[in-house]
mmCIF file of N, CA and C in Angstrom:
data_model
loop_
_atom_site.group_PDB
_atom_site.id
_atom_site.type_symbol
_atom_site.label_atom_id
_atom_site.label_comp_id
_atom_site.label_asym_id
_atom_site.label_seq_id
_atom_site.Cartn_x
_atom_site.Cartn_y
_atom_site.Cartn_z
ATOM 1 N N MET A 27 61.179 55.143 -1.798
ATOM 2 C CA MET A 27 62.267 54.342 -1.243
ATOM 3 C C MET A 27 63.591 54.890 -1.749
ATOM 4 N N ASN A 28 64.507 55.117 -0.847
ATOM 5 C CA ASN A 28 65.815 55.664 -1.197
ATOM 6 C C ASN A 28 66.772 54.511 -1.449
ATOM 7 N N LEU A 29 67.163 54.317 -2.687
ATOM 8 C CA LEU A 29 68.052 53.214 -3.032
ATOM 9 C C LEU A 29 69.462 53.422 -2.491
ATOM 10 N N MET A 30 69.801 54.664 -2.164
ATOM 11 C CA MET A 30 71.148 54.957 -1.671
ATOM 12 C C MET A 30 71.193 54.979 -0.139
ATOM 13 N N ALA A 31 70.159 54.521 0.524
ATOM 14 C CA ALA A 31 70.060 54.633 1.971
ATOM 15 C C ALA A 31 71.206 53.948 2.699
ATOM 16 N N ASP A 32 71.764 52.905 2.107
ATOM 17 C CA ASP A 32 72.825 52.171 2.784
ATOM 18 C C ASP A 32 74.223 52.671 2.434
ATOM 19 N N VAL A 33 74.311 53.704 1.599
ATOM 20 C CA VAL A 33 75.622 54.244 1.229
ATOM 21 C C VAL A 33 76.169 55.024 2.405
ATOM 22 N N SER A 34 77.384 54.691 2.816
ATOM 23 C CA SER A 34 78.006 55.459 3.885
ATOM 24 C C SER A 34 79.168 56.280 3.356
ATOM 25 N N GLN A 35 79.773 55.802 2.283
ATOM 26 C CA GLN A 35 80.906 56.533 1.734
ATOM 27 C C GLN A 35 81.295 55.931 0.395
ATOM 28 N N SER A 36 80.591 56.292 -0.665
ATOM 29 C CA SER A 36 80.972 55.709 -1.940
ATOM 30 C C SER A 36 81.940 56.601 -2.708
ATOM 31 N N ALA A 37 82.116 57.839 -2.267
ATOM 32 C CA ALA A 37 83.124 58.719 -2.863
ATOM 33 C C ALA A 37 84.365 58.667 -1.969
ATOM 34 N N SER A 38 85.415 58.055 -2.470
ATOM 35 C CA SER A 38 86.632 57.869 -1.685
ATOM 36 C C SER A 38 87.472 59.140 -1.665
ATOM 37 N N LEU A 39 88.465 59.141 -0.797
ATOM 38 C CA LEU A 39 89.405 60.266 -0.714
ATOM 39 C C LEU A 39 90.055 60.509 -2.071
ATOM 40 N N SER A 40 90.470 59.456 -2.746
ATOM 41 C CA SER A 40 91.136 59.622 -4.035
ATOM 42 C C SER A 40 90.187 60.165 -5.096
ATOM 43 N N SER A 41 88.914 59.754 -5.067
ATOM 44 C CA SER A 41 87.975 60.278 -6.059
ATOM 45 C C SER A 41 87.628 61.738 -5.778
ATOM 46 N N ILE A 42 87.565 62.112 -4.504
ATOM 47 C CA ILE A 42 87.339 63.522 -4.159
ATOM 48 C C ILE A 42 88.545 64.353 -4.587
ATOM 49 N N ALA A 43 89.746 63.836 -4.365
ATOM 50 C CA ALA A 43 90.961 64.536 -4.794
ATOM 51 C C ALA A 43 90.976 64.716 -6.310
ATOM 52 N N ALA A 44 90.601 63.669 -7.038
ATOM 53 C CA ALA A 44 90.561 63.751 -8.507
ATOM 54 C C ALA A 44 89.542 64.798 -8.952
ATOM 55 N N TYR A 45 88.400 64.838 -8.288
ATOM 56 C CA TYR A 45 87.370 65.829 -8.588
ATOM 57 C C TYR A 45 87.915 67.246 -8.364
ATOM 58 N N LEU A 46 88.606 67.457 -7.249
ATOM 59 C CA LEU A 46 89.156 68.778 -6.945
ATOM 60 C C LEU A 46 90.231 69.178 -7.945
ATOM 61 N N LYS A 47 91.057 68.221 -8.358
ATOM 62 C CA LYS A 47 92.079 68.501 -9.374
ATOM 63 C C LYS A 47 91.428 68.964 -10.672
ATOM 64 N N LEU A 48 90.405 68.255 -11.087
ATOM 65 C CA LEU A 48 89.722 68.573 -12.334
ATOM 66 C C LEU A 48 88.969 69.904 -12.242
ATOM 67 N N THR A 49 88.244 70.090 -11.144
ATOM 68 C CA THR A 49 87.391 71.262 -11.003
ATOM 69 C C THR A 49 88.176 72.540 -10.742
ATOM 70 N N TYR A 50 89.209 72.449 -9.900
ATOM 71 C CA TYR A 50 89.938 73.651 -9.478
ATOM 72 C C TYR A 50 91.366 73.706 -9.988
ATOM 73 N N GLN A 51 91.750 72.754 -10.843
ATOM 74 C CA GLN A 51 93.106 72.673 -11.395
ATOM 75 C C GLN A 51 94.175 72.632 -10.289
ATOM 76 N N TYR A 52 93.850 71.939 -9.181
ATOM 77 C CA TYR A 52 94.823 71.761 -8.102
ATOM 78 C C TYR A 52 95.908 70.786 -8.545
ATOM 79 N N ASP A 53 97.109 70.965 -7.981
ATOM 80 C CA ASP A 53 98.128 69.939 -8.164
ATOM 81 C C ASP A 53 97.786 68.779 -7.224
ATOM 82 N N GLN A 54 98.486 67.657 -7.374
ATOM 83 C CA GLN A 54 98.154 66.451 -6.600
ATOM 84 C C GLN A 54 98.229 66.690 -5.099
ATOM 85 N N GLN A 55 99.271 67.361 -4.642
ATOM 86 C CA GLN A 55 99.451 67.582 -3.205
ATOM 87 C C GLN A 55 98.321 68.452 -2.646
ATOM 88 N N THR A 56 97.997 69.530 -3.321
ATOM 89 C CA THR A 56 96.919 70.410 -2.863
ATOM 90 C C THR A 56 95.588 69.666 -2.880
ATOM 91 N N ALA A 57 95.359 68.890 -3.921
ATOM 92 C CA ALA A 57 94.102 68.143 -4.036
ATOM 93 C C ALA A 57 93.938 67.172 -2.871
ATOM 94 N N ILE A 58 95.003 66.496 -2.491
ATOM 95 C CA ILE A 58 94.929 65.548 -1.366
ATOM 96 C C ILE A 58 94.650 66.281 -0.061
ATOM 97 N N VAL A 59 95.344 67.386 0.175
ATOM 98 C CA VAL A 59 95.126 68.168 1.402
ATOM 99 C C VAL A 59 93.673 68.635 1.479
ATOM 100 N N GLU A 60 93.177 69.185 0.388
ATOM 101 C CA GLU A 60 91.798 69.674 0.356
ATOM 102 C C GLU A 60 90.799 68.520 0.463
ATOM 103 N N ALA A 61 91.074 67.409 -0.191
ATOM 104 C CA ALA A 61 90.179 66.250 -0.125
ATOM 105 C C ALA A 61 90.091 65.713 1.300
ATOM 106 N N LYS A 62 91.199 65.722 2.020
ATOM 107 C CA LYS A 62 91.178 65.269 3.423
ATOM 108 C C LYS A 62 90.284 66.179 4.260
ATOM 109 N N GLU A 63 90.324 67.474 3.993
ATOM 110 C CA GLU A 63 89.468 68.418 4.720
ATOM 111 C C GLU A 63 87.994 68.171 4.384
ATOM 112 N N VAL A 64 87.703 67.968 3.109
ATOM 113 C CA VAL A 64 86.335 67.652 2.699
ATOM 114 C C VAL A 64 85.870 66.372 3.389
ATOM 115 N N MET A 65 86.708 65.342 3.357
ATOM 116 C CA MET A 65 86.359 64.060 3.965
ATOM 117 C C MET A 65 86.128 64.214 5.473
ATOM 118 N N ASN A 66 86.985 64.966 6.145
ATOM 119 C CA ASN A 66 86.804 65.196 7.584
ATOM 120 C C ASN A 66 85.466 65.874 7.861
ATOM 121 N N ASN A 67 85.109 66.856 7.035
ATOM 122 C CA ASN A 67 83.822 67.540 7.217
ATOM 123 C C ASN A 67 82.649 66.602 6.967
ATOM 124 N N LEU A 68 82.758 65.749 5.953
ATOM 125 C CA LEU A 68 81.687 64.790 5.675
ATOM 126 C C LEU A 68 81.517 63.808 6.837
ATOM 127 N N VAL A 69 82.619 63.326 7.358
ATOM 128 C CA VAL A 69 82.564 62.391 8.491
ATOM 129 C C VAL A 69 81.932 63.073 9.708
ATOM 130 N N ARG A 70 82.313 64.322 9.964
ATOM 131 C CA ARG A 70 81.715 65.052 11.095
ATOM 132 C C ARG A 70 80.218 65.223 10.907
ATOM 133 N N MET A 71 79.798 65.548 9.685
ATOM 134 C CA MET A 71 78.363 65.690 9.414
ATOM 135 C C MET A 71 77.632 64.374 9.638
ATOM 136 N N ARG A 72 78.269 63.270 9.257
ATOM 137 C CA ARG A 72 77.657 61.956 9.475
ATOM 138 C C ARG A 72 77.608 61.643 10.973
ATOM 139 N N GLN A 73 78.666 61.931 11.694
ATOM 140 C CA GLN A 73 78.700 61.660 13.135
ATOM 141 C C GLN A 73 77.656 62.471 13.899
ATOM 142 N N LYS A 74 77.360 63.668 13.408
ATOM 143 C CA LYS A 74 76.354 64.521 14.053
ATOM 144 C C LYS A 74 74.933 64.156 13.634
ATOM 145 N N GLY A 75 74.806 63.212 12.698
ATOM 146 C CA GLY A 75 73.492 62.757 12.292
ATOM 147 C C GLY A 75 72.838 63.598 11.207
ATOM 148 N N PHE A 76 73.585 64.478 10.556
ATOM 149 C CA PHE A 76 73.024 65.311 9.494
ATOM 150 C C PHE A 76 72.899 64.548 8.179
ATOM 151 N N ILE A 77 73.873 63.691 7.905
ATOM 152 C CA ILE A 77 73.876 62.913 6.666
ATOM 153 C C ILE A 77 74.156 61.452 7.000
ATOM 154 N N THR A 78 73.789 60.586 6.068
ATOM 155 C CA THR A 78 74.109 59.163 6.237
ATOM 156 C C THR A 78 75.242 58.742 5.318
ATOM 157 N N GLY A 79 75.575 59.586 4.332
ATOM 158 C CA GLY A 79 76.661 59.252 3.415
ATOM 159 C C GLY A 79 76.799 60.278 2.315
ATOM 160 N N TRP A 80 77.668 59.950 1.350
ATOM 161 C CA TRP A 80 77.941 60.829 0.221
ATOM 162 C C TRP A 80 78.386 60.005 -0.966
ATOM 163 N N TYR A 81 78.205 60.576 -2.152
ATOM 164 C CA TYR A 81 78.550 59.864 -3.387
ATOM 165 C C TYR A 81 78.636 60.878 -4.523
ATOM 166 N N PHE A 82 79.210 60.462 -5.632
ATOM 167 C CA PHE A 82 79.191 61.276 -6.840
ATOM 168 C C PHE A 82 78.001 60.846 -7.680
ATOM 169 N N ASP A 83 77.193 61.812 -8.123
ATOM 170 C CA ASP A 83 76.042 61.483 -8.969
ATOM 171 C C ASP A 83 76.487 61.261 -10.410
ATOM 172 N N GLU A 84 75.531 60.987 -11.278
ATOM 173 C CA GLU A 84 75.856 60.675 -12.669
ATOM 174 C C GLU A 84 76.447 61.859 -13.425
ATOM 175 N N HIS A 85 76.347 63.063 -12.869
ATOM 176 C CA HIS A 85 76.930 64.258 -13.490
ATOM 177 C C HIS A 85 78.291 64.611 -12.886
ATOM 178 N N GLY A 86 78.764 63.779 -11.951
ATOM 179 C CA GLY A 86 80.058 64.024 -11.328
ATOM 180 C C GLY A 86 80.030 65.015 -10.186
ATOM 181 N N HIS A 87 78.843 65.293 -9.651
ATOM 182 C CA HIS A 87 78.722 66.203 -8.517
ATOM 183 C C HIS A 87 78.704 65.407 -7.216
ATOM 184 N N LEU A 88 79.388 65.910 -6.212
ATOM 185 C CA LEU A 88 79.380 65.266 -4.905
ATOM 186 C C LEU A 88 78.039 65.542 -4.237
ATOM 187 N N GLU A 89 77.320 64.487 -3.915
ATOM 188 C CA GLU A 89 75.992 64.591 -3.317
ATOM 189 C C GLU A 89 76.025 64.052 -1.889
ATOM 190 N N LEU A 90 75.219 64.667 -1.033
ATOM 191 C CA LEU A 90 75.082 64.225 0.354
ATOM 192 C C LEU A 90 73.745 63.522 0.512
ATOM 193 N N LEU A 91 73.731 62.502 1.342
ATOM 194 C CA LEU A 91 72.498 61.785 1.666
ATOM 195 C C LEU A 91 72.020 62.245 3.037
ATOM 196 N N PRO A 92 70.983 63.086 3.083
ATOM 197 C CA PRO A 92 70.513 63.578 4.383
ATOM 198 C C PRO A 92 69.929 62.451 5.219
ATOM 199 N N SER A 93 70.072 62.581 6.522
ATOM 200 C CA SER A 93 69.516 61.578 7.433
ATOM 201 C C SER A 93 67.998 61.721 7.478
ATOM 202 N N ASP A 94 67.338 60.700 7.991
ATOM 203 C CA ASP A 94 65.878 60.743 8.108
ATOM 204 C C ASP A 94 65.433 61.915 8.965
ATOM 205 N N SER A 95 66.152 62.200 10.061
ATOM 206 C CA SER A 95 65.753 63.304 10.943
ATOM 207 C C SER A 95 65.869 64.647 10.228
ATOM 208 N N VAL A 96 66.894 64.816 9.414
ATOM 209 C CA VAL A 96 67.029 66.064 8.644
ATOM 210 C C VAL A 96 65.930 66.150 7.598
ATOM 211 N N MET A 97 65.621 65.033 6.949
ATOM 212 C CA MET A 97 64.552 65.036 5.953
ATOM 213 C C MET A 97 63.207 65.392 6.591
ATOM 214 N N GLN A 98 62.977 64.947 7.812
ATOM 215 C CA GLN A 98 61.733 65.296 8.504
ATOM 216 C C GLN A 98 61.658 66.787 8.779
ATOM 217 N N GLN A 99 62.784 67.414 9.044
ATOM 218 C CA GLN A 99 62.811 68.858 9.281
ATOM 219 C C GLN A 99 62.610 69.624 7.976
ATOM 220 N N ILE A 100 63.144 69.095 6.883
ATOM 221 C CA ILE A 100 63.010 69.746 5.571
ATOM 222 C C ILE A 100 61.602 69.580 5.027
ATOM 223 N N ASN A 101 61.072 68.371 5.124
ATOM 224 C CA ASN A 101 59.732 68.039 4.614
ATOM 225 C C ASN A 101 58.904 67.413 5.735
ATOM 226 N N PRO A 102 58.423 68.200 6.687
ATOM 227 C CA PRO A 102 57.754 67.611 7.855
ATOM 228 C C PRO A 102 56.453 66.879 7.542
ATOM 229 N N ASN A 103 55.837 67.128 6.395
ATOM 230 C CA ASN A 103 54.574 66.472 6.068
ATOM 231 C C ASN A 103 54.728 65.173 5.303
ATOM 232 N N LYS A 104 55.957 64.763 5.053
ATOM 233 C CA LYS A 104 56.180 63.528 4.283
ATOM 234 C C LYS A 104 56.576 62.391 5.177
#
């Protein structure tokens, strides 16, 4: 059972921007611009049915939640 199945967007634009600032030493303006691009790509992936959401894991990494149809393609016997 996937406990994160109902997550649609737990990593906000501001948290993605903060992550980019920390990881790539971006200034605030660059971090926001890049975070908006990341967010747009995540939304497109969700709209196309590839993922159901995204979040930061306990190690601070941005994780994607694959959709059931993608999981069936990755693990067809499960």
